[in-house]
Structure formats: C-alpha cells, structure tokens
Amino acid sequence: MYRLLDCITQEHDYAFVAVAALICVIGSLLSVHMSGRLTEWTGKRKIVQLPLAGLVTGATIWSTHFIAMTAYDPGYEHGYEPVLTATSLLVGVIGSFAANASLAFVPGRGAPVLAGGLFGLTVSAMHYTGMQAYLVPGTLYWNTGAVAASVLLGVGLGALSYVLMARPMRGIMGRLGPALVMVLAICLMHFTGMSAIEVLFDVAVDVPPKTISDNAMALLVFAVTAIILLIAMASASIEVNMEDDARDQLNHAATHDPLTGMPNRMWLTRKLDALKIRLDENETRRCAIMTIDLNLFKEVNDVYGHSAGDAVLRCVALRMMQHEGEGECVTRVGGDEFVAIKEGFRRMEEVLSFAERLHAAIVEPVDLEDVSLRVGASIGIATTMDDGRDPADLLHKSDVAMYRAKSDPDTPICRFNAEMDRRSREKTQIVHDLRLAVDNDEFELVYQLQNALDTMEPVGFEVLLRWNHPKRGRVSPDVFIPIAEETGLIRDIGHWVLREACREASLWRRPFSVAINVAPQQLVQPSFVEDVMDILMETGLDPARLELEVTEASIIDDQAHTLKVMHKLKSIGIRIAMDDFGTGYSSLATLQAFPFDKIKIDRSFVQDVHKDAQRAAIVRSTLLLGAALDIPVLAEGVEVEDELRFLRAESCSSVQGFYFGKPMPRDDMRAIACRDDGEADVGVA
C-alpha cells in the first residue's frame, strides 16, 4: 500500500494524472452508455453498436494508461516501442469487444459478471502489454504480489461495473454509478500495476533511438483519444436525437388521429388531467367543454361508402382546426364525435361564439369529385361558470347536452342545465334497473289480436312487452325499449321475450300464430339463429306458428348479414314479417331481395285513412305492391269501423288494433287461444 501511494504521489506529474483521470471519466461514461445499450437493443442495431462500443472502451483503457505513463517520471531516459504500443491498443479494443459481446449475447444472469471479468482481464492485458513497450536503460522486475493484486482489482471492479451496467439505466444518474466503478477498475489496476515495477539500471543498456518519446507519445495518445471520443460523442448525440425524434413521433402517433390529424382521446385525457390541476390551483380560471356529434354522417357512409365518409371527416376536421383561436382546441374522440375545449374566456357569449363558429364550419357543403355532401352537427356545452369545476364531469354534462341537442333539430347548440342532469340520472337509473328486471321477474307479456279481414276471425297474436317496475309502476315501452336498444340490454330482454312467448304459444289449444318483434341488436348476434332453434326445441312450438317481425332499420344496417339470417330462419319454417312498413327506407328492391312472408303497414298511415287522401294513397300503393309480390299485408292500428271498411274494400288480408280490443293479459288471451274450436270467438269491440 505504501509503495502504491509513493508511486502515485512521488513519481507522477499531477497535471497529466488529472488529464488521464478526466479522459478516463469521459471515456467510461461513453463506454457505459454504449455498452449498456447492448442489453436493450436487438437485431442490426445491436450488431452495429457492438464494434463501436468495443472501440470506445478499448481506447479509454489505452489512452488512460499511456497518458498516465507520460505523467510517470522515473528520473532516467526512457521511451516507447512503437509496435508493442500499437499492439496494446489492439489488445484493449479486441478484449473490450469480447467483453461487450458476452454482455450482449450470453444468456443468463451470469452474463454481466462474465463480461465484467473479461473487461478486467482486458485492462490488465493491455496494461502489461503496454509496459512491455516501455523502454528504460536497464531491466524491469515485477513484484508478483502487486501484479496479482492489480489483476484482481481490475477483474473484481470490472465485474461490479458490468453488473450495474446491466440494470435498467435512466438518465445520467443511471450511468454514473457503473461509470465510476469502471474508472476505479482502470485506475486502481494501472497504479497498482505501476507500483509493482522495480528497475535494475544497467549502463550497458541503451534506449533505442527509434522509440517514441514522452512528448510524441502524449501527442499520439491525445490525437487517437480525441478522434475516438469525438466519434463516440457524435454517435451518442445522433442516437439520442434519433431516439428523441422517434419518441416524439410515437407520442404524436399515440395522441393524434391518423385520419384527420386531430388530437385524439388519449390526448384529450391528458389535457383534462392538466386542466383539472390548473382549475384547482386557480379558482377564477374558466373553461368550457363541448361535445360535437355529426348528424346524417351514417347516411353518408351507407349511401356513398366509407371513403366518402372519411373525406367528409377530413374536411370537417380541417375546417374546425382552422377556426381554433387562442385557448381553443378540438379533438376527435371516435367515429363522428368530437370534443372542443375553450379556456380563458370572461363571458358566456364567447363560448357560444366558438360553438357557432364550429357549427357553421361543419354544415358548409363538402364538395367531392362527383357529389356535394352536407352534414349537420349537434353541440352540447358545459362550463365552469354553471356546471362545476371537474373537467371529467363537464365532459359528461356536455355529452348529455349534446344528446338533448340531437333530439331537437331546431336547437343544434344546447347548454347543459339541471333538468338534463335529472334526465341523465334517471336514464342511468333505468339502465341499472333494466339489468335486474329479468332476474326479478318484472317483465310481463301482453297479447294483441290479429284478425283476418274476410272472416273477422282471430288468426294470431302479436306479443308486446310491459315492464312492471317495483317503484315506478308500469313503465312505458316508449321509455325503456329505446334505452334497452341503446345499451344492448335488448339482447337479453329479447331472448326472454322469445322464450316466454314460444312457451306460452305451445300451450294453446288453437294453432294461432305468435308474432314477436326482433331488435336489430338481436339479429347481429352470431348465435341468434341457434338460440331460436334451441327455444323451439325446448318449448316444442311448431316453427310454422312463429312469426318474427323485423324493422327496416335492421335491414339497412347490415343487409348481407340480415339476408343470411332470414334465409336460415325460413329454412326451418319460421315466417318473417316486415314491421312498420313505410316509416323508413322502404323500397320495392328491399321487398324483392328479402324473403318476407308479410308486410305490416304502420299505424300512422292507417289512422283516419278513410278521410285522408294522402294516407289512403300510401295504403293503396302498399296493398297493390303486396298483391303484385304475392305478400300478404296486415294493417296496424285499426280503431274505427270506417278504417276497417276502407281496408276491406282495398282487399287487405288482416288487421290488428284497438277496434278488436286493447292488448290483453295472459288470462284473457288464453280465453281465446285455449277455447275449443266449436266455441264462438269474442273480441270485436
């Protein structure tokens, strides 16, 4: 230990020692950065990095050694043999390459220890190869104990450095620990090895004239070191910049919509989180959140195709972004729905002005190559002025206001208010209660007669659903059916209706048909046909007695799938009726393409048909169309004798409505369906 301290303090120039230490620190930091990357990268990137990391690490070891050697002043003439000097650099580079290759490719937890051990051996091998190039007027003798100690220090500290290096590194602090240990490995190995030297002078031994002097060696080492470190620094800088660019690109891709270039839902989530912090910090700060939904956009996709829909979205998004002012932003959160945020306003009029600008931008015609399209917009607004200060809550309230605007075509921009909140909470409660209604046996089926017009005899029943809520009482189907369809609960409810209606019909003495409405959400279920077959098998109902009523909306949504399902149903004997004919997109092509067994004219056309010429024309046209296609027609909503007389005169095949009685509960229905064929039917009001 005394010899080591004496060597460092008495036989070295402090200035050169400091330079050697500085280069060792810089080189070690670069080496740790580049070598550590080998555990993170894969493929070609790792292959390219491996030789560069080996060159930097080897050059760091070599330059530290020889700069420290130029700092060493033994007090006699000395020099460096050129070939061995160059060989020592080669030893350092090749050994470092081997150490880094072990770190990069050797599997298992022991790989860093192996790599660090090879690094320590490389430092030792380079040191003692370089010492062989050290020429003095005499003979060098070595203290084997000090030599062994130097090698052990290099191997031990090298292994520790690589173990630390193999751990996940974050920032400069993550690299500083293994770099400092690497510096200790190089420096302690070097100075311990230098303390092992003893020179036996011999006047007969001359230093060869063709050797490298201290000054020449210093210039050579500085030049080689500067070139290699500059290459390493440039490489690291390029790497960092490329990673920053790649990170920015990935972040932009993750937070922006690829179709429109707008910020997306993830960006909005981050924005709302940051906005909440600002609102909490400053109670006077204001913001408004708007939910925007395009009207008639689905029709654009259905009629002109999705490419036209995408073009409309891009155009509308660009217009809205062009109308953004200071403190304003618009994001696309999915489909045809957008969210806008405005900050820093003083009066509500500024928010409304922003909403009107966006609305005006949206409703302008979109000119494509062959057609000019127009969509509308419904905008809901919630602000911190009246609706709370939680951005997430404001977003929900603006969504509620948007749906209110959507339900009223004359009010495209709607502000949130307490009444909307009440309705929203009520809707949420209805959804919750609907989820429990089937299990709690709250649903009830009622039955409306269907009568043949020529005989006025019953031919079947349409099944209608009623909900007996334990607290609300009887809930209107007009209230809960749309909510069930919107939330998807109609699938489970519809399955219950189908099973219960088939079970009930299987008990009737008279083979009346049973008509059941099928929601669009049921038709798109992959297992729908199998479910119907299972119910028929379970209940034993003749498939020919089951009539499924399909709305036109079910057909328009997915014509190919609906047609496939209808053919499967008909193949097992089930009949299909088109419900509410005339209220949607009814066309001759639809009736020709789909295998309907019945057309049901909507009640809105039957009411007062005997005294409304326009309704009469529609009903006559439908009856003529049914006759031409050989499809029976049933008229719904018959309430008075004059309506019945008109339909009979126009050769309508069957009718249903209050004229024959209101929808009846199960017991009243059984009085008709379970009566012997010889008994008279009672049902005409």
XYZ file of C-alpha atoms in Angstrom:
685
model
C 0.000 0.000 0.000
C 2.885 2.345 0.872
C 4.552 1.559 -2.436
C 1.308 2.376 -4.292
C 0.911 5.756 -2.572
C 4.561 6.540 -3.100
C 4.233 5.684 -6.784
C 1.233 7.970 -7.236
C 2.432 10.916 -5.139
C 6.162 10.958 -5.786
C 6.692 9.615 -9.286
C 3.861 11.184 -11.330
C 3.098 14.621 -12.721
C -0.219 15.683 -11.173
C -1.330 17.630 -14.248
C -1.011 14.627 -16.537
C -2.615 12.391 -13.907
C -5.595 14.767 -13.833
C -5.827 14.679 -17.635
C -5.665 10.876 -17.572
C -8.430 10.798 -14.956
C -10.610 13.216 -16.953
C -10.269 11.172 -20.120
C -10.952 8.011 -18.132
C -14.159 9.507 -16.700
C -15.419 10.802 -20.069
C -14.494 7.567 -21.830
C -16.085 5.439 -19.095
C -19.341 7.385 -19.266
C -19.456 6.908 -23.031
C -18.493 3.250 -22.698
C -21.184 2.572 -20.111
C -23.777 4.383 -22.239
C -22.914 2.471 -25.400
C -22.268 -0.911 -23.777
C -25.405 -0.666 -21.673
C -27.464 -0.164 -24.828
C -26.422 -3.643 -25.943
C -28.752 -5.124 -23.302
C -31.683 -3.052 -24.598
C -31.351 -3.245 -28.375
C -31.904 -6.135 -30.765
C -31.137 -7.042 -34.355
C -28.968 -4.925 -36.614
C -28.869 -2.065 -34.157
C -27.040 -4.251 -31.631
C -24.632 -5.573 -34.284
C -23.695 -2.029 -35.345
C -23.334 -0.842 -31.758
C -21.064 -3.721 -30.654
C -17.808 -2.819 -32.505
C -18.243 0.896 -31.773
C -18.682 0.186 -28.068
C -15.604 -2.069 -28.132
C -13.537 0.652 -29.839
C -14.565 3.325 -27.335
C -13.987 1.108 -24.295
C -10.631 -0.166 -25.569
C -9.496 3.355 -26.472
C -10.491 4.565 -22.987
C -8.356 1.896 -21.306
C -5.425 2.501 -23.648
C -5.466 6.310 -23.507
C -5.796 6.329 -19.710
C -2.767 4.040 -19.429
C -0.456 5.929 -21.749
C -1.414 9.431 -20.567
C -0.725 8.220 -17.055
C 2.574 6.796 -18.330
C 3.562 10.195 -19.712
C 2.860 11.532 -16.234
C 5.278 8.939 -14.788
C 8.820 10.353 -14.305
C 11.288 7.655 -13.241
C 14.214 10.111 -13.380
C 16.058 8.458 -16.271
C 15.885 8.290 -20.044
C 13.013 6.193 -21.375
C 10.768 5.709 -24.434
C 8.083 3.525 -26.022
C 8.460 0.777 -28.620
C 6.020 1.559 -31.483
C 4.823 -1.958 -32.412
C 4.035 -3.050 -28.867
C 2.400 0.315 -28.225
C 0.064 -0.260 -31.166
C -0.433 -3.879 -30.116
C -1.577 -2.786 -26.678
C -4.303 -0.635 -28.294
C -5.396 -3.653 -30.328
C -5.484 -5.785 -27.161
C -7.688 -3.207 -25.446
C -10.132 -2.966 -28.352
C -10.399 -6.724 -29.001
C -10.750 -7.517 -25.294
C -13.440 -4.860 -24.857
C -15.252 -6.220 -27.902
C -15.225 -9.702 -26.340
C -16.480 -8.351 -23.006
C -19.334 -6.438 -24.652
C -20.203 -9.403 -26.882
C -20.572 -11.518 -23.743
C -22.846 -8.885 -22.225
C -24.935 -8.685 -25.386
C -25.297 -12.323 -26.374
C -24.513 -14.655 -23.448
C -27.822 -15.708 -21.821
C -28.478 -15.917 -18.107
C -27.867 -13.778 -15.052
C -24.132 -14.568 -15.053
C -23.525 -12.766 -18.347
C -22.693 -9.356 -16.746
C -20.235 -10.995 -14.323
C -18.524 -12.839 -17.187
C -18.419 -9.684 -19.310
C -17.043 -7.597 -16.412
C -14.391 -10.243 -15.673
C -13.287 -10.162 -19.313
C -13.184 -6.373 -19.120
C -10.908 -6.527 -16.041
C -8.616 -9.039 -17.764
C -8.559 -6.766 -20.824
C -7.446 -3.798 -18.695
C -4.675 -5.960 -17.181
C -3.594 -7.427 -20.526
C -3.477 -4.015 -22.158
C -1.551 -2.569 -19.209
C 1.161 -5.199 -19.154
C 1.403 -5.301 -22.964
C 1.886 -1.553 -22.880
C 4.508 -1.930 -20.142
C 6.434 -4.286 -22.422
C 6.658 -1.339 -24.815
C 8.180 0.803 -22.034
C 11.946 1.025 -22.694
C 14.433 2.031 -19.969
C 18.272 1.792 -19.574
C 18.076 -1.362 -17.501
C 15.839 -4.297 -16.691
C 12.259 -4.217 -15.336
C 11.428 -6.535 -12.456
C 7.918 -7.174 -11.176
C 6.512 -7.760 -7.733
C 4.229 -10.756 -8.345
C 2.014 -9.908 -5.365
C 1.331 -6.426 -6.657
C 0.737 -7.772 -10.164
C -1.779 -10.297 -8.840
C -3.455 -7.595 -6.779
C -3.760 -5.321 -9.825
C -5.361 -8.083 -11.887
C -7.813 -8.956 -9.103
C -8.760 -5.304 -8.689
C -9.408 -4.979 -12.410
C -11.470 -8.174 -12.617
C -13.481 -7.538 -9.441
C -14.305 -3.902 -10.104
C -14.904 -4.657 -13.798
C -17.458 -7.336 -12.883
C -19.209 -4.914 -10.498
C -19.286 -2.227 -13.176
C -20.919 -4.520 -15.743
C -23.437 -5.861 -13.215
C -24.531 -2.291 -12.505
C -24.497 -1.539 -16.212
C -26.862 -4.433 -16.993
C -29.578 -2.919 -14.813
C -32.151 -0.573 -16.395
C -30.467 2.826 -16.751
C -32.424 6.053 -16.536
C -30.695 9.316 -17.326
C -27.202 10.403 -16.350
C -27.557 9.135 -12.787
C -28.242 5.626 -14.026
C -24.943 5.671 -15.919
C -22.866 7.455 -13.309
C -22.605 4.518 -10.877
C -21.239 1.896 -13.292
C -19.017 4.553 -14.953
C -17.354 5.481 -11.639
C -16.754 1.813 -10.834
C -15.235 1.388 -14.303
C -12.942 4.363 -13.622
C -11.811 2.735 -10.371
C -11.217 -0.557 -12.180
C -8.968 1.100 -14.777
C -7.128 3.491 -12.451
C -6.540 1.167 -9.493
C -5.402 -1.609 -11.799
C -2.989 0.800 -13.527
C -1.445 2.377 -10.453
C -1.274 -0.914 -8.563
C 0.492 -2.386 -11.581
C 2.866 0.601 -11.717
C 3.743 0.090 -8.046
C 4.920 -3.423 -8.909
C 7.806 -2.091 -11.075
C 11.412 -2.245 -9.961
C 14.171 -1.064 -12.361
C 17.656 -2.525 -12.209
C 19.839 0.041 -14.029
C 22.486 -1.162 -16.436
C 24.787 1.349 -18.196
C 25.324 -1.223 -20.909
C 21.691 -0.963 -21.918
C 20.750 1.960 -24.106
C 17.267 3.155 -25.024
C 16.959 2.560 -28.800
C 16.951 5.780 -30.801
C 13.795 4.808 -32.783
C 11.457 4.962 -29.878
C 8.502 7.208 -29.104
C 9.390 9.991 -26.717
C 7.094 11.275 -23.943
C 6.133 14.331 -25.968
C 5.453 12.304 -29.102
C 3.536 9.735 -27.062
C 1.437 12.472 -25.467
C 0.553 13.938 -28.863
C -0.211 10.478 -30.277
C -2.413 9.495 -27.381
C -4.248 12.810 -27.377
C -4.836 12.594 -31.134
C -6.095 8.992 -31.067
C -8.203 9.627 -27.975
C -9.707 12.819 -29.349
C -10.680 11.166 -32.642
C -12.248 8.108 -31.000
C -14.052 10.069 -28.281
C -15.345 12.582 -30.798
C -16.692 9.716 -32.905
C -18.293 8.225 -29.799
C -19.794 11.555 -28.725
C -21.147 12.184 -32.208
C -22.613 8.687 -32.301
C -24.204 9.115 -28.860
C -25.569 12.528 -29.827
C -27.051 11.172 -33.064
C -28.508 8.241 -31.163
C -30.089 10.487 -28.531
C -31.516 12.813 -31.190
C -32.883 9.875 -33.164
C -34.443 8.437 -30.039
C -35.945 11.801 -29.173
C -37.350 12.113 -32.694
C -38.662 8.551 -32.600
C -40.192 9.171 -29.170
C -41.808 12.366 -30.427
C -43.171 10.549 -33.469
C -44.529 7.695 -31.357
C -46.071 10.145 -28.918
C -47.657 12.080 -31.776
C -48.978 8.854 -33.314
C -50.383 7.769 -29.946
C -52.079 11.093 -29.244
C -53.332 12.077 -32.696
C -55.950 10.656 -35.024
C -54.340 9.247 -38.201
C -57.313 10.110 -40.429
C -57.793 13.788 -39.547
C -54.525 14.699 -37.808
C -56.546 15.955 -34.833
C -55.625 15.216 -31.211
C -57.353 12.001 -30.119
C -58.970 10.610 -26.964
C -55.626 9.888 -25.272
C -54.539 13.494 -25.866
C -57.876 14.682 -24.500
C -57.454 12.580 -21.343
C -54.053 14.158 -20.688
C -55.460 17.591 -21.460
C -58.308 17.139 -18.987
C -55.899 15.930 -16.280
C -53.710 19.011 -16.760
C -56.779 21.240 -16.913
C -58.040 19.881 -13.602
C -54.755 20.832 -11.932
C -54.939 24.373 -13.319
C -58.564 24.776 -12.255
C -57.757 23.563 -8.744
C -54.822 25.962 -8.472
C -56.751 28.981 -9.735
C -60.399 29.247 -8.683
C -61.030 32.156 -11.060
C -59.915 30.216 -14.121
C -62.700 29.247 -16.519
C -63.129 26.595 -19.176
C -65.895 25.254 -21.386
C -66.142 21.762 -22.831
C -68.229 20.981 -25.898
C -69.229 17.591 -27.261
C -69.902 17.630 -31.003
C -71.659 14.869 -32.940
C -72.234 14.937 -36.684
C -75.777 14.461 -37.967
C -76.545 12.413 -41.099
C -72.973 11.081 -41.198
C -74.145 7.462 -41.078
C -76.273 8.118 -44.150
C -73.182 9.402 -45.983
C -71.371 6.134 -45.229
C -74.380 3.998 -46.153
C -75.151 5.755 -49.434
C -71.730 6.889 -50.709
C -69.353 4.482 -48.942
C -66.746 4.799 -46.237
C -64.190 6.523 -48.463
C -66.633 9.398 -48.914
C -67.278 9.371 -45.163
C -63.541 9.604 -44.498
C -63.247 12.516 -46.916
C -66.084 14.324 -45.138
C -64.419 13.761 -41.752
C -61.083 15.092 -43.003
C -62.712 18.179 -44.492
C -64.831 18.907 -41.408
C -61.859 18.369 -39.078
C -59.663 20.719 -41.112
C -62.328 23.424 -41.025
C -62.736 23.138 -37.264
C -58.980 23.315 -36.685
C -58.825 26.419 -38.883
C -61.428 28.041 -36.620
C -59.435 27.422 -33.438
C -58.371 30.588 -31.656
C -56.235 31.266 -28.612
C -57.173 28.972 -25.742
C -59.278 26.783 -28.039
C -58.746 23.222 -29.252
C -60.782 20.497 -30.948
C -60.177 16.747 -30.673
C -61.654 13.724 -32.403
C -62.604 11.110 -29.836
C -64.024 8.492 -32.178
C -66.270 7.978 -35.195
C -68.070 11.214 -35.935
C -67.745 12.584 -32.398
C -65.508 15.497 -31.416
C -64.737 17.374 -28.210
C -63.781 21.066 -28.119
C -62.271 22.956 -25.183
C -62.167 26.710 -24.641
C -60.188 28.389 -21.865
C -59.577 31.939 -20.740
C -62.966 33.457 -21.539
C -64.854 36.033 -19.486
C -68.412 35.859 -20.809
C -70.651 33.026 -21.926
C -71.132 34.788 -25.245
C -67.514 33.960 -26.128
C -68.199 30.256 -25.654
C -71.377 30.401 -27.718
C -69.493 32.277 -30.441
C -66.897 29.482 -30.579
C -69.660 26.864 -30.781
C -71.399 28.778 -33.571
C -68.130 29.080 -35.498
C -67.633 25.329 -35.273
C -71.227 24.638 -36.257
C -71.000 26.951 -39.255
C -67.764 25.253 -40.350
C -69.353 21.805 -40.148
C -72.610 22.482 -42.003
C -70.914 24.009 -45.067
C -71.250 21.641 -48.067
C -68.359 19.249 -48.659
C -67.569 19.091 -52.373
C -66.159 15.750 -53.515
C -65.355 14.724 -57.079
C -68.844 13.642 -58.081
C -71.124 14.931 -55.370
C -71.608 17.710 -52.850
C -72.439 16.422 -49.378
C -73.745 18.187 -46.316
C -73.809 17.043 -42.696
C -75.194 18.717 -39.622
C -73.933 18.902 -36.061
C -75.320 18.712 -32.543
C -73.228 20.548 -29.943
C -73.578 20.265 -26.178
C -71.872 22.779 -23.861
C -70.902 22.638 -20.187
C -68.840 25.344 -18.448
C -67.216 26.048 -15.108
C -69.473 29.089 -14.801
C -72.571 26.997 -14.044
C -71.809 23.280 -14.172
C -68.929 22.548 -11.775
C -65.149 22.574 -11.988
C -64.263 18.931 -12.625
C -63.305 18.577 -16.325
C -64.362 14.911 -16.441
C -67.781 15.852 -15.066
C -68.035 18.745 -17.520
C -67.288 16.347 -20.370
C -70.108 14.075 -19.237
C -72.518 17.001 -18.913
C -71.621 18.349 -22.345
C -72.336 14.864 -23.723
C -75.758 14.939 -22.070
C -76.425 18.375 -23.568
C -75.308 17.113 -26.991
C -77.896 14.314 -26.919
C -80.504 16.875 -25.968
C -79.494 18.962 -28.998
C -79.624 15.851 -31.168
C -83.216 15.178 -30.132
C -84.269 18.696 -31.146
C -83.312 19.542 -34.755
C -84.261 23.192 -34.209
C -81.646 23.612 -31.440
C -78.259 22.397 -32.756
C -76.361 24.072 -29.887
C -77.531 23.271 -26.376
C -76.224 24.276 -22.940
C -76.375 21.845 -20.061
C -78.929 22.513 -17.315
C -80.284 20.874 -14.185
C -83.232 19.306 -15.996
C -80.853 17.480 -18.316
C -78.914 16.292 -15.305
C -82.091 14.928 -13.784
C -82.998 13.134 -17.004
C -79.488 11.762 -17.355
C -79.535 10.389 -13.829
C -82.984 8.966 -14.415
C -81.761 7.255 -17.575
C -78.776 5.841 -15.697
C -81.134 4.501 -13.038
C -83.386 2.951 -15.680
C -80.389 1.201 -17.219
C -79.439 -0.143 -13.790
C -82.997 -1.323 -13.118
C -83.297 -2.887 -16.576
C -80.256 -5.051 -15.850
C -82.136 -6.525 -12.885
C -85.635 -6.678 -14.369
C -85.377 -10.129 -15.979
C -83.936 -11.758 -12.857
C -86.532 -10.030 -10.665
C -89.414 -11.225 -12.868
C -90.608 -7.667 -13.547
C -91.451 -8.139 -17.232
C -94.876 -9.188 -18.490
C -96.159 -10.115 -21.914
C -99.456 -8.848 -23.289
C -101.120 -10.031 -26.486
C -102.845 -8.092 -29.263
C -105.238 -9.897 -31.554
C -104.599 -10.206 -35.267
C -107.761 -10.891 -37.291
C -108.439 -11.984 -40.838
C -110.458 -9.313 -42.654
C -112.590 -11.665 -44.695
C -113.906 -13.674 -41.725
C -113.044 -11.314 -38.849
C -111.797 -14.411 -37.016
C -108.602 -14.319 -34.893
C -105.554 -15.742 -36.677
C -102.837 -14.887 -34.192
C -101.433 -12.614 -31.555
C -98.639 -10.055 -31.523
C -96.627 -10.252 -28.316
C -95.939 -6.916 -26.619
C -93.631 -6.313 -23.662
C -94.582 -4.484 -20.471
C -92.384 -3.571 -17.512
C -93.891 -3.532 -14.035
C -91.295 -1.614 -12.042
C -91.489 -2.195 -8.252
C -91.264 1.549 -7.534
C -92.147 3.339 -10.779
C -95.099 1.155 -11.587
C -95.860 0.437 -15.252
C -93.035 1.905 -17.376
C -93.977 2.753 -20.955
C -92.217 0.753 -23.700
C -91.566 4.071 -25.432
C -89.304 4.897 -22.457
C -87.411 1.705 -21.765
C -87.204 -0.010 -25.200
C -85.009 2.728 -26.809
C -82.742 2.685 -23.748
C -82.503 -1.105 -23.890
C -81.584 -0.940 -27.583
C -79.040 1.807 -26.999
C -77.277 -0.105 -24.192
C -77.510 -3.554 -25.784
C -79.708 -4.893 -22.960
C -82.342 -5.610 -25.597
C -80.425 -8.795 -26.460
C -81.091 -10.435 -23.104
C -84.576 -8.953 -22.847
C -85.441 -10.059 -26.384
C -84.212 -13.581 -25.630
C -86.506 -13.713 -22.589
C -89.479 -12.460 -24.637
C -88.849 -15.028 -27.371
C -88.583 -17.940 -24.926
C -91.631 -16.920 -22.854
C -93.811 -16.235 -25.900
C -92.920 -19.570 -27.523
C -93.503 -21.413 -24.255
C -96.910 -19.782 -23.884
C -97.925 -20.386 -27.518
C -97.005 -24.062 -27.210
C -99.774 -24.410 -24.594
C -102.601 -23.038 -26.778
C -105.282 -25.418 -27.996
C -105.813 -23.456 -31.188
C -102.835 -23.153 -33.565
C -102.726 -19.375 -33.711
C -99.526 -17.705 -34.898
C -97.429 -15.730 -32.441
C -95.669 -12.594 -33.732
C -92.601 -11.332 -31.900
C -90.587 -8.191 -32.596
C -86.843 -8.720 -33.108
C -84.479 -5.810 -32.460
C -81.550 -5.066 -34.796
C -79.118 -5.864 -31.974
C -80.538 -9.384 -31.762
C -80.124 -10.070 -35.470
C -76.403 -9.263 -35.410
C -75.736 -11.802 -32.644
C -73.778 -14.727 -34.147
C -75.819 -17.202 -32.107
C -79.273 -15.744 -32.842
C -80.473 -18.488 -35.205
C -79.137 -21.197 -32.889
C -80.863 -19.541 -29.932
C -84.202 -19.516 -31.782
C -83.800 -23.194 -32.715
C -82.963 -24.096 -29.118
C -86.066 -22.271 -27.850
C -88.294 -24.035 -30.392
C -86.851 -27.387 -29.392
C -87.169 -26.574 -25.687
C -90.793 -25.408 -25.931
C -91.951 -27.784 -28.676
C -93.580 -24.969 -30.669
C -94.178 -25.637 -34.365
C -91.817 -23.251 -36.274
C -94.625 -22.516 -38.745
C -96.556 -20.776 -35.960
C -93.680 -18.401 -35.130
C -93.554 -15.065 -36.934
C -90.580 -12.754 -36.342
C -91.138 -9.074 -37.098
C -88.094 -7.249 -38.474
C -87.897 -3.473 -38.801
C -86.471 -1.743 -41.816
C -83.628 -0.370 -39.675
C -82.420 -3.950 -39.121
C -82.177 -4.448 -42.873
C -80.442 -1.164 -43.682
C -77.756 -1.614 -41.006
C -76.331 -4.839 -42.464
C -78.236 -6.152 -45.468
C -75.954 -9.091 -46.267
C -75.992 -10.434 -42.719
C -79.741 -9.883 -42.295
C -80.491 -11.700 -45.550
C -78.346 -14.644 -44.471
C -80.102 -14.835 -41.083
C -83.564 -14.604 -42.671
C -82.846 -17.466 -45.069
C -81.668 -19.640 -42.172
C -84.816 -18.852 -40.201
C -87.068 -19.581 -43.155
C -85.269 -22.850 -43.819
C -86.614 -24.183 -40.518
C -90.152 -22.973 -41.235
C -90.246 -19.622 -39.391
C -92.120 -16.769 -41.071
C -90.687 -13.240 -41.399
C -92.722 -10.026 -41.424
C -91.586 -6.509 -42.302
C -92.744 -4.310 -39.445
C -93.650 -0.594 -39.646
C -93.600 -0.558 -43.442
C -93.459 2.948 -44.878
C -91.743 4.697 -41.979
C -88.119 4.141 -43.019
C -86.301 3.355 -46.270
C -88.977 1.054 -47.721
C -88.453 0.224 -51.359
C -89.520 -2.321 -53.966
C -85.919 -3.533 -54.148
C -85.978 -4.379 -50.428
C -89.166 -6.410 -50.764
C -87.773 -8.221 -53.808
C -84.435 -9.020 -52.167
C -85.717 -10.240 -48.801
C -87.978 -13.260 -48.310
C -90.825 -11.620 -46.398
C -93.987 -13.538 -45.616
C -95.956 -10.487 -44.541
C -95.919 -6.695 -44.755
C -97.247 -4.697 -41.809
C -98.471 -1.175 -42.648
C -97.592 1.207 -39.830
C -100.456 2.584 -37.744
C -99.540 6.174 -38.697
C -100.853 5.528 -42.228
C -103.961 3.597 -41.145
C -105.274 6.214 -38.720
C -108.034 8.236 -40.461
C -107.162 6.541 -43.765
C -110.810 6.851 -44.817
C -110.686 10.658 -44.742
C -107.038 11.482 -45.597
C -106.334 11.213 -49.320
C -102.555 11.078 -48.916
C -102.696 8.246 -46.383
C -105.224 6.445 -48.498
C -102.882 6.635 -51.483
C -99.995 5.225 -49.455
C -102.079 2.332 -48.099
C -103.479 1.509 -51.579
C -99.965 1.533 -53.040
C -98.719 -0.803 -50.325
C -101.634 -3.202 -50.835
C -101.080 -3.218 -54.601
C -97.374 -3.835 -54.054
C -98.107 -6.729 -51.703
C -100.551 -8.239 -54.185
C -98.029 -7.915 -57.023
C -95.329 -9.654 -54.976
C -97.804 -12.162 -53.519
C -97.028 -10.990 -49.958
C -99.993 -10.673 -47.540
C -100.445 -7.253 -45.920
C -101.537 -6.591 -42.331
C -102.713 -3.123 -41.290
C -101.870 -1.976 -37.765
C -103.742 0.496 -35.584
C -107.318 -0.087 -36.776
C -109.593 1.683 -34.297
C -112.887 2.595 -36.017
C -115.357 0.924 -38.349
C -114.653 3.327 -41.230
C -110.964 2.352 -41.255
C -111.919 -1.291 -41.267
C -114.397 -0.753 -44.121
C -111.761 1.037 -46.210
C -109.224 -1.756 -45.712
C -111.772 -4.439 -46.560
C -112.678 -2.584 -49.739
C -108.995 -2.451 -50.728
C -108.576 -6.210 -50.115
C -106.261 -6.019 -47.108
C -105.755 -9.539 -45.760
C -105.556 -8.989 -41.984
C -105.696 -6.272 -39.359
C -104.961 -5.549 -35.732
C -105.789 -2.650 -33.447
C -107.970 -1.319 -30.668
C -111.082 -1.982 -32.755
C -110.673 -5.626 -31.721
C -109.600 -4.796 -28.187
C -106.575 -3.473 -26.377
C -103.551 -5.710 -25.757
C -104.760 -8.275 -23.259
C -103.052 -10.004 -20.337
C -102.299 -13.707 -20.422
C -105.521 -14.951 -18.833
C -107.724 -13.018 -21.268
C -105.629 -14.197 -24.170
C -105.949 -17.828 -23.026
C -109.730 -17.459 -23.011
C -109.450 -17.121 -26.792
C -106.368 -19.212 -27.615
C -107.352 -22.170 -25.431
C -111.064 -22.232 -26.373
C -112.379 -25.268 -28.231
C -112.765 -24.718 -31.961
C -116.539 -25.067 -31.685
C -116.938 -22.143 -29.291
C -117.678 -18.686 -30.613
C -114.902 -16.081 -30.597
C -115.479 -12.847 -28.780
C -113.126 -9.991 -29.495
C -114.790 -7.306 -31.568
C -115.352 -4.118 -29.590
